[in-house]
Amino acid sequence: MSQKVVVCGAGFLGSNIARAIVGANAARNRRVVQLSSRHPEKVHQSALQSLPHEQQARLLPPVSVDITQPDTLTPALQDASVVVSLVGILHGTEADFDRIQWKGAQNVARAAQSVGAKLIHFSAIGANPKSRLPYERTKGLGELAVLEACPSATVIRPSLVFGPGDDFFNRFARLSRVLPFMPVFGGGKTLFQPVYVDDIAQAVEIISRGDEAIRKLVDGKIIEAGGPDVITYRQVMELVLKYSKRWRPIISVPYAVGELQGFILEKLPPNLFTLTRDQVEQLKHDNIINPNPGPNSVAFQGLLQTYASRRLASVHEYLLSRS
């Protein structure tokens, strides 16, 4: 009998996770995947077309859900053995962050628990229930709510996720086409640890196998996911320009100027130039994994090496291969 994995959040990360699971070793793979979000049809069709014909049957028809409406979740999660929760937004009001990243995450966890499914919940490095920034605060509160509702859940906290179609490197590559210079705030000294989307997807594939030893390792644990490279914000811009084969001056902009820009731009509909004051504030803190994790954590690199013999992909190698 096939094991059903529901990926709740059918975007860039969700589609890559679905492909990793349905494309896993056929000899041990009895899993089928269902993509669920408010409007999952487009991503489902794209994922389906990217799969070899023999794997397409493992991608179930999509099911629409609204994580802020609990009554839509339980039917969609019925018979699931694993639920992957990709709850998150980047822009919105404080009420939006509360409703989606905190209460929405809680709704998914409660629904997963009610159907007896293993929950893999995506949070973010920097999640902190005491932060004054809505994004970080609700990510932290979401983690607490998830683990309270579903104590066996595994929480994954990625740094910047890169890969085909990502919303970071690709966004700056598009900006470099139209801007006369590339701005970095506060000297561009903030540290990032970009992680390849296929490495994240592989980790979810491993956790979703239903292997007893793996479950014992990851249940109730936090996995901070970063790649092998730790680079500054300025170096991110240098990489974007290098592999886009463009030259633009990189100019440091004071945080105060960025906050003023954010005050104006955050009031407009989301677009290529969208920037919020909270995003500028987040750039004052490094976005890298904790070098001294607590006993409640599992090493991301160790998980991939042990169960997939996989080396973490370098952002340099990836961008070079795409250039």
Short mmCIF file of C-alpha atoms in Angstrom, two decimals:
data_model
loop_
_atom_site.label_atom_id
_atom_site.label_comp_id
_atom_site.label_asym_id
_atom_site.label_seq_id
_atom_site.Cartn_x
_atom_site.Cartn_y
_atom_site.Cartn_z
CA MET A 1 0.00 0.00 0.00
CA SER A 2 1.32 3.47 -0.91
CA GLN A 3 2.17 5.97 1.80
CA LYS A 4 0.68 9.41 1.21
CA VAL A 5 2.80 12.52 1.72
CA VAL A 6 0.96 15.84 1.72
CA VAL A 7 3.08 18.89 0.91
CA CYS A 8 1.17 21.85 2.31
CA GLY A 9 2.49 24.83 0.35
CA ALA A 10 2.89 24.33 -3.38
CA GLY A 11 5.59 26.85 -4.30
CA PHE A 12 9.29 26.77 -5.19
CA LEU A 13 10.26 24.58 -2.23
CA GLY A 14 7.13 22.43 -2.30
CA SER A 15 7.53 21.41 -5.93
CA ASN A 16 11.17 20.43 -5.39
CA ILE A 17 10.26 18.36 -2.34
CA ALA A 18 7.54 16.58 -4.30
CA ARG A 19 9.98 15.71 -7.10
CA ALA A 20 12.55 14.39 -4.61
CA ILE A 21 10.05 12.09 -2.94
CA VAL A 22 8.42 10.66 -6.06
CA GLY A 23 11.82 10.27 -7.72
CA ALA A 24 13.41 8.37 -4.82
CA ASN A 25 14.77 4.84 -5.21
CA ALA A 26 11.88 2.86 -6.69
CA ALA A 27 12.88 -0.32 -4.83
CA ARG A 28 11.99 1.21 -1.48
CA ASN A 29 9.68 4.02 -2.55
CA ARG A 30 6.01 3.35 -1.83
CA ARG A 31 5.16 7.02 -1.43
CA VAL A 32 2.76 9.18 -3.39
CA VAL A 33 2.65 12.97 -3.03
CA GLN A 34 -0.23 15.41 -2.90
CA LEU A 35 0.41 19.13 -3.36
CA SER A 36 -1.95 21.34 -1.38
CA SER A 37 -2.27 25.11 -1.13
CA ARG A 38 -4.93 27.70 -1.89
CA HIS A 39 -4.23 27.39 -5.64
CA PRO A 40 -1.99 24.34 -6.24
CA GLU A 41 -3.00 23.56 -9.83
CA LYS A 42 -0.28 25.51 -11.68
CA VAL A 43 2.59 24.19 -9.56
CA HIS A 44 1.16 20.66 -9.74
CA GLN A 45 1.04 20.81 -13.54
CA SER A 46 4.61 22.13 -13.72
CA ALA A 47 5.87 19.41 -11.36
CA LEU A 48 4.00 16.73 -13.28
CA GLN A 49 5.52 17.77 -16.60
CA SER A 50 9.02 17.71 -15.10
CA LEU A 51 8.70 14.08 -13.99
CA PRO A 52 9.54 11.01 -16.10
CA HIS A 53 6.42 9.25 -17.32
CA GLU A 54 6.92 6.28 -14.98
CA GLN A 55 6.91 8.58 -11.93
CA GLN A 56 3.93 10.73 -12.82
CA ALA A 57 1.42 8.34 -11.26
CA ARG A 58 3.05 9.01 -7.87
CA LEU A 59 1.95 12.64 -7.98
CA LEU A 60 -1.67 12.70 -6.85
CA PRO A 61 -4.22 15.27 -8.03
CA PRO A 62 -3.80 18.54 -6.12
CA VAL A 63 -6.15 19.49 -3.31
CA SER A 64 -6.93 23.08 -2.39
CA VAL A 65 -6.60 24.07 1.30
CA ASP A 66 -6.55 27.26 3.34
CA ILE A 67 -4.36 26.89 6.42
CA THR A 68 -6.30 29.66 8.16
CA GLN A 69 -9.47 27.56 7.81
CA PRO A 70 -8.97 24.35 9.85
CA ASP A 71 -12.03 22.67 8.35
CA THR A 72 -10.25 22.55 4.95
CA LEU A 73 -7.20 20.77 6.35
CA THR A 74 -8.44 17.53 7.87
CA PRO A 75 -10.12 16.24 4.66
CA ALA A 76 -7.02 17.11 2.60
CA LEU A 77 -4.71 15.35 5.07
CA GLN A 78 -6.85 12.24 5.38
CA ASP A 79 -4.81 9.00 5.08
CA ALA A 80 -1.52 10.95 5.07
CA SER A 81 1.48 9.29 6.70
CA VAL A 82 3.60 12.46 6.41
CA VAL A 83 2.68 16.16 6.23
CA VAL A 84 5.21 18.76 5.12
CA SER A 85 4.17 22.22 6.32
CA LEU A 86 5.64 25.11 4.33
CA VAL A 87 3.68 27.82 6.10
CA GLY A 88 5.18 31.26 5.55
CA ILE A 89 4.95 34.75 4.06
CA LEU A 90 7.54 37.49 3.51
CA HIS A 91 5.26 40.51 3.35
CA GLY A 92 2.09 41.54 5.14
CA THR A 93 0.62 43.21 8.18
CA GLU A 94 1.34 42.05 11.71
CA ALA A 95 -2.10 40.44 11.71
CA ASP A 96 -1.22 38.55 8.51
CA PHE A 97 1.93 37.14 10.10
CA ASP A 98 -0.02 36.09 13.22
CA ARG A 99 -2.77 34.48 11.17
CA ILE A 100 -0.49 32.55 8.79
CA GLN A 101 2.91 31.88 10.37
CA TRP A 102 1.64 31.31 13.91
CA LYS A 103 -2.01 30.24 13.88
CA GLY A 104 -1.79 28.71 10.39
CA ALA A 105 1.19 26.59 11.44
CA GLN A 106 -0.75 25.54 14.53
CA ASN A 107 -3.76 24.55 12.41
CA VAL A 108 -1.62 22.32 10.16
CA ALA A 109 0.04 20.69 13.19
CA ARG A 110 -3.28 19.94 14.85
CA ALA A 111 -4.68 18.47 11.63
CA ALA A 112 -1.57 16.32 11.12
CA GLN A 113 -1.80 15.07 14.70
CA SER A 114 -5.49 14.28 14.28
CA VAL A 115 -4.83 11.99 11.29
CA GLY A 116 -1.74 10.41 12.87
CA ALA A 117 0.74 11.82 10.34
CA LYS A 118 4.41 12.59 10.86
CA LEU A 119 4.86 16.40 10.60
CA ILE A 120 7.85 18.17 9.03
CA HIS A 121 7.48 21.88 9.76
CA PHE A 122 9.49 24.58 8.00
CA SER A 123 10.55 27.57 10.06
CA ALA A 124 13.56 29.86 9.53
CA ILE A 125 16.93 30.67 11.04
CA GLY A 126 16.32 33.58 13.39
CA ALA A 127 12.93 32.33 14.58
CA ASN A 128 12.39 33.93 17.98
CA PRO A 129 9.05 34.19 19.82
CA LYS A 130 10.38 37.24 21.70
CA SER A 131 11.53 39.18 18.63
CA ARG A 132 9.90 42.54 17.94
CA LEU A 133 9.92 41.74 14.21
CA PRO A 134 6.66 40.04 13.12
CA TYR A 135 8.40 37.61 10.74
CA GLU A 136 10.87 36.28 13.33
CA ARG A 137 8.36 36.42 16.21
CA THR A 138 5.63 34.46 14.42
CA LYS A 139 8.14 31.92 13.12
CA GLY A 140 9.18 31.37 16.73
CA LEU A 141 5.60 31.25 18.03
CA GLY A 142 4.73 28.91 15.18
CA GLU A 143 7.48 26.49 16.25
CA LEU A 144 6.20 26.50 19.84
CA ALA A 145 2.62 25.92 18.72
CA VAL A 146 3.65 23.12 16.36
CA LEU A 147 5.68 21.22 18.96
CA GLU A 148 2.93 21.64 21.54
CA ALA A 149 0.28 20.26 19.18
CA CYS A 150 2.53 17.65 17.60
CA PRO A 151 5.48 16.76 19.90
CA SER A 152 7.02 14.36 17.36
CA ALA A 153 7.25 17.04 14.66
CA THR A 154 10.61 17.81 13.05
CA VAL A 155 11.34 21.51 12.58
CA ILE A 156 13.64 22.58 9.73
CA ARG A 157 15.14 26.09 9.81
CA PRO A 158 16.77 26.95 6.48
CA SER A 159 19.06 29.85 5.70
CA LEU A 160 18.62 31.36 2.21
CA VAL A 161 17.43 28.65 -0.17
CA PHE A 162 18.85 28.81 -3.69
CA GLY A 163 18.16 26.89 -6.87
CA PRO A 164 16.30 27.19 -10.18
CA GLY A 165 13.43 29.64 -9.68
CA ASP A 166 14.49 30.86 -6.22
CA ASP A 167 13.34 34.28 -5.02
CA PHE A 168 16.73 35.55 -3.87
CA PHE A 169 19.60 35.11 -6.34
CA ASN A 170 17.20 35.25 -9.28
CA ARG A 171 15.57 38.39 -7.95
CA PHE A 172 18.90 40.20 -7.63
CA ALA A 173 19.91 38.99 -11.09
CA ARG A 174 16.76 40.63 -12.45
CA LEU A 175 17.44 43.79 -10.45
CA SER A 176 20.95 43.98 -11.91
CA ARG A 177 19.38 44.36 -15.35
CA VAL A 178 17.54 47.55 -14.40
CA LEU A 179 19.53 49.21 -11.59
CA PRO A 180 22.62 51.34 -12.28
CA PHE A 181 24.23 50.00 -9.08
CA MET A 182 23.63 47.22 -6.54
CA PRO A 183 22.86 48.52 -3.05
CA VAL A 184 23.97 46.76 0.15
CA PHE A 185 22.88 48.00 3.56
CA GLY A 186 25.33 48.80 6.34
CA GLY A 187 28.38 47.84 4.32
CA GLY A 188 26.97 44.46 3.29
CA LYS A 189 28.62 42.65 6.21
CA THR A 190 25.68 40.44 7.16
CA LEU A 191 26.55 36.74 6.88
CA PHE A 192 24.44 34.19 5.00
CA GLN A 193 24.78 30.43 4.58
CA PRO A 194 22.89 29.63 1.35
CA VAL A 195 21.50 26.11 1.10
CA TYR A 196 20.66 24.33 -2.14
CA VAL A 197 16.99 23.50 -2.63
CA ASP A 198 17.77 19.91 -3.69
CA ASP A 199 19.67 19.37 -0.41
CA ILE A 200 16.61 20.57 1.53
CA ALA A 201 14.34 18.37 -0.57
CA GLN A 202 16.62 15.36 0.01
CA ALA A 203 16.46 15.90 3.78
CA VAL A 204 12.66 15.87 3.63
CA GLU A 205 12.75 12.72 1.48
CA ILE A 206 14.94 11.03 4.11
CA ILE A 207 12.71 12.03 7.02
CA SER A 208 9.56 10.95 5.16
CA ARG A 209 10.79 7.38 4.56
CA GLY A 210 9.15 6.05 7.70
CA ASP A 211 12.39 4.38 8.78
CA GLU A 212 12.31 3.71 12.52
CA ALA A 213 15.95 4.70 13.12
CA ILE A 214 15.47 7.97 11.24
CA ARG A 215 12.28 8.76 13.14
CA LYS A 216 14.05 8.14 16.43
CA LEU A 217 16.80 10.56 15.37
CA VAL A 218 14.58 13.42 14.14
CA ASP A 219 11.30 13.26 16.06
CA GLY A 220 10.82 16.36 18.18
CA LYS A 221 14.10 17.83 16.92
CA ILE A 222 15.23 21.01 15.16
CA ILE A 223 17.43 20.96 12.06
CA GLU A 224 19.18 24.18 11.07
CA ALA A 225 19.94 23.92 7.36
CA GLY A 226 22.82 25.81 5.80
CA GLY A 227 25.18 25.07 2.95
CA PRO A 228 28.99 24.77 2.95
CA ASP A 229 29.59 28.47 2.16
CA VAL A 230 29.30 31.36 4.61
CA ILE A 231 29.30 34.59 2.61
CA THR A 232 28.54 38.26 3.23
CA TYR A 233 25.67 40.19 1.73
CA ARG A 234 28.21 42.05 -0.40
CA GLN A 235 29.64 38.76 -1.65
CA VAL A 236 26.13 37.66 -2.61
CA MET A 237 25.93 40.70 -4.87
CA GLU A 238 29.39 39.99 -6.28
CA LEU A 239 28.35 36.43 -7.12
CA VAL A 240 25.13 37.58 -8.77
CA LEU A 241 27.04 40.03 -10.97
CA LYS A 242 29.85 37.61 -11.74
CA TYR A 243 27.63 34.79 -12.94
CA SER A 244 25.15 37.14 -14.64
CA LYS A 245 28.15 38.50 -16.57
CA ARG A 246 27.26 42.07 -15.66
CA TRP A 247 29.20 44.88 -14.05
CA ARG A 248 27.57 47.26 -11.61
CA PRO A 249 29.14 49.22 -8.76
CA ILE A 250 28.19 47.84 -5.34
CA ILE A 251 27.37 50.76 -3.07
CA SER A 252 26.85 50.66 0.69
CA VAL A 253 23.61 52.33 1.79
CA PRO A 254 23.03 53.34 5.45
CA TYR A 255 20.40 51.32 7.28
CA ALA A 256 18.46 54.54 7.92
CA VAL A 257 18.09 55.08 4.17
CA GLY A 258 16.96 51.48 3.74
CA GLU A 259 14.34 51.93 6.44
CA LEU A 260 13.03 55.03 4.67
CA GLN A 261 12.85 53.09 1.40
CA GLY A 262 11.07 50.27 3.19
CA PHE A 263 8.55 52.68 4.70
CA ILE A 264 7.54 53.71 1.17
CA LEU A 265 7.92 50.43 -0.75
CA GLU A 266 6.12 48.22 1.78
CA LYS A 267 2.91 50.15 1.11
CA LEU A 268 2.91 49.16 -2.57
CA PRO A 269 1.75 45.82 -4.05
CA PRO A 270 4.56 43.20 -4.05
CA ASN A 271 6.89 43.65 -7.02
CA LEU A 272 10.56 43.30 -8.03
CA PHE A 273 11.53 46.30 -5.87
CA THR A 274 9.56 45.33 -2.75
CA LEU A 275 11.41 46.07 0.48
CA THR A 276 10.07 46.36 4.02
CA ARG A 277 11.47 47.99 7.13
CA ASP A 278 11.47 44.63 8.88
CA GLN A 279 13.60 43.11 6.11
CA VAL A 280 16.12 45.92 6.51
CA GLU A 281 16.16 45.29 10.27
CA GLN A 282 16.72 41.56 9.71
CA LEU A 283 19.83 42.39 7.69
CA LYS A 284 21.45 43.62 10.91
CA HIS A 285 21.65 39.97 12.08
CA ASP A 286 23.62 37.10 10.55
CA ASN A 287 21.60 34.33 8.90
CA ILE A 288 23.80 31.29 9.59
CA ILE A 289 23.38 28.07 11.53
CA ASN A 290 24.20 28.02 15.23
CA PRO A 291 27.78 26.70 15.62
CA ASN A 292 26.87 25.40 19.10
CA PRO A 293 23.43 23.79 18.73
CA GLY A 294 21.66 22.41 21.74
CA PRO A 295 20.83 18.77 22.50
CA ASN A 296 17.47 19.15 20.78
CA SER A 297 19.03 19.52 17.33
CA VAL A 298 20.19 17.29 14.48
CA ALA A 299 23.04 18.16 12.11
CA PHE A 300 21.77 18.81 8.57
CA GLN A 301 25.00 17.76 6.87
CA GLY A 302 25.25 14.61 8.97
CA LEU A 303 21.70 13.57 8.07
CA LEU A 304 22.43 13.83 4.34
CA GLN A 305 25.79 12.10 4.57
CA THR A 306 24.48 9.22 6.67
CA TYR A 307 21.28 8.46 4.78
CA ALA A 308 21.98 9.70 1.24
CA SER A 309 25.80 9.80 0.97
CA ARG A 310 25.26 13.35 -0.24
CA ARG A 311 27.68 16.28 -0.11
CA LEU A 312 26.18 19.72 0.42
CA ALA A 313 26.10 21.75 -2.79
CA SER A 314 28.17 24.94 -2.92
CA VAL A 315 26.53 28.12 -4.14
CA HIS A 316 29.69 28.81 -6.17
CA GLU A 317 29.42 25.47 -7.98
CA TYR A 318 25.73 25.97 -8.64
CA LEU A 319 26.07 29.47 -10.07
CA LEU A 320 29.06 28.41 -12.17
CA SER A 321 27.04 25.54 -13.65
CA ARG A 322 24.22 27.94 -14.53
CA SER A 323 26.40 30.60 -16.13
#
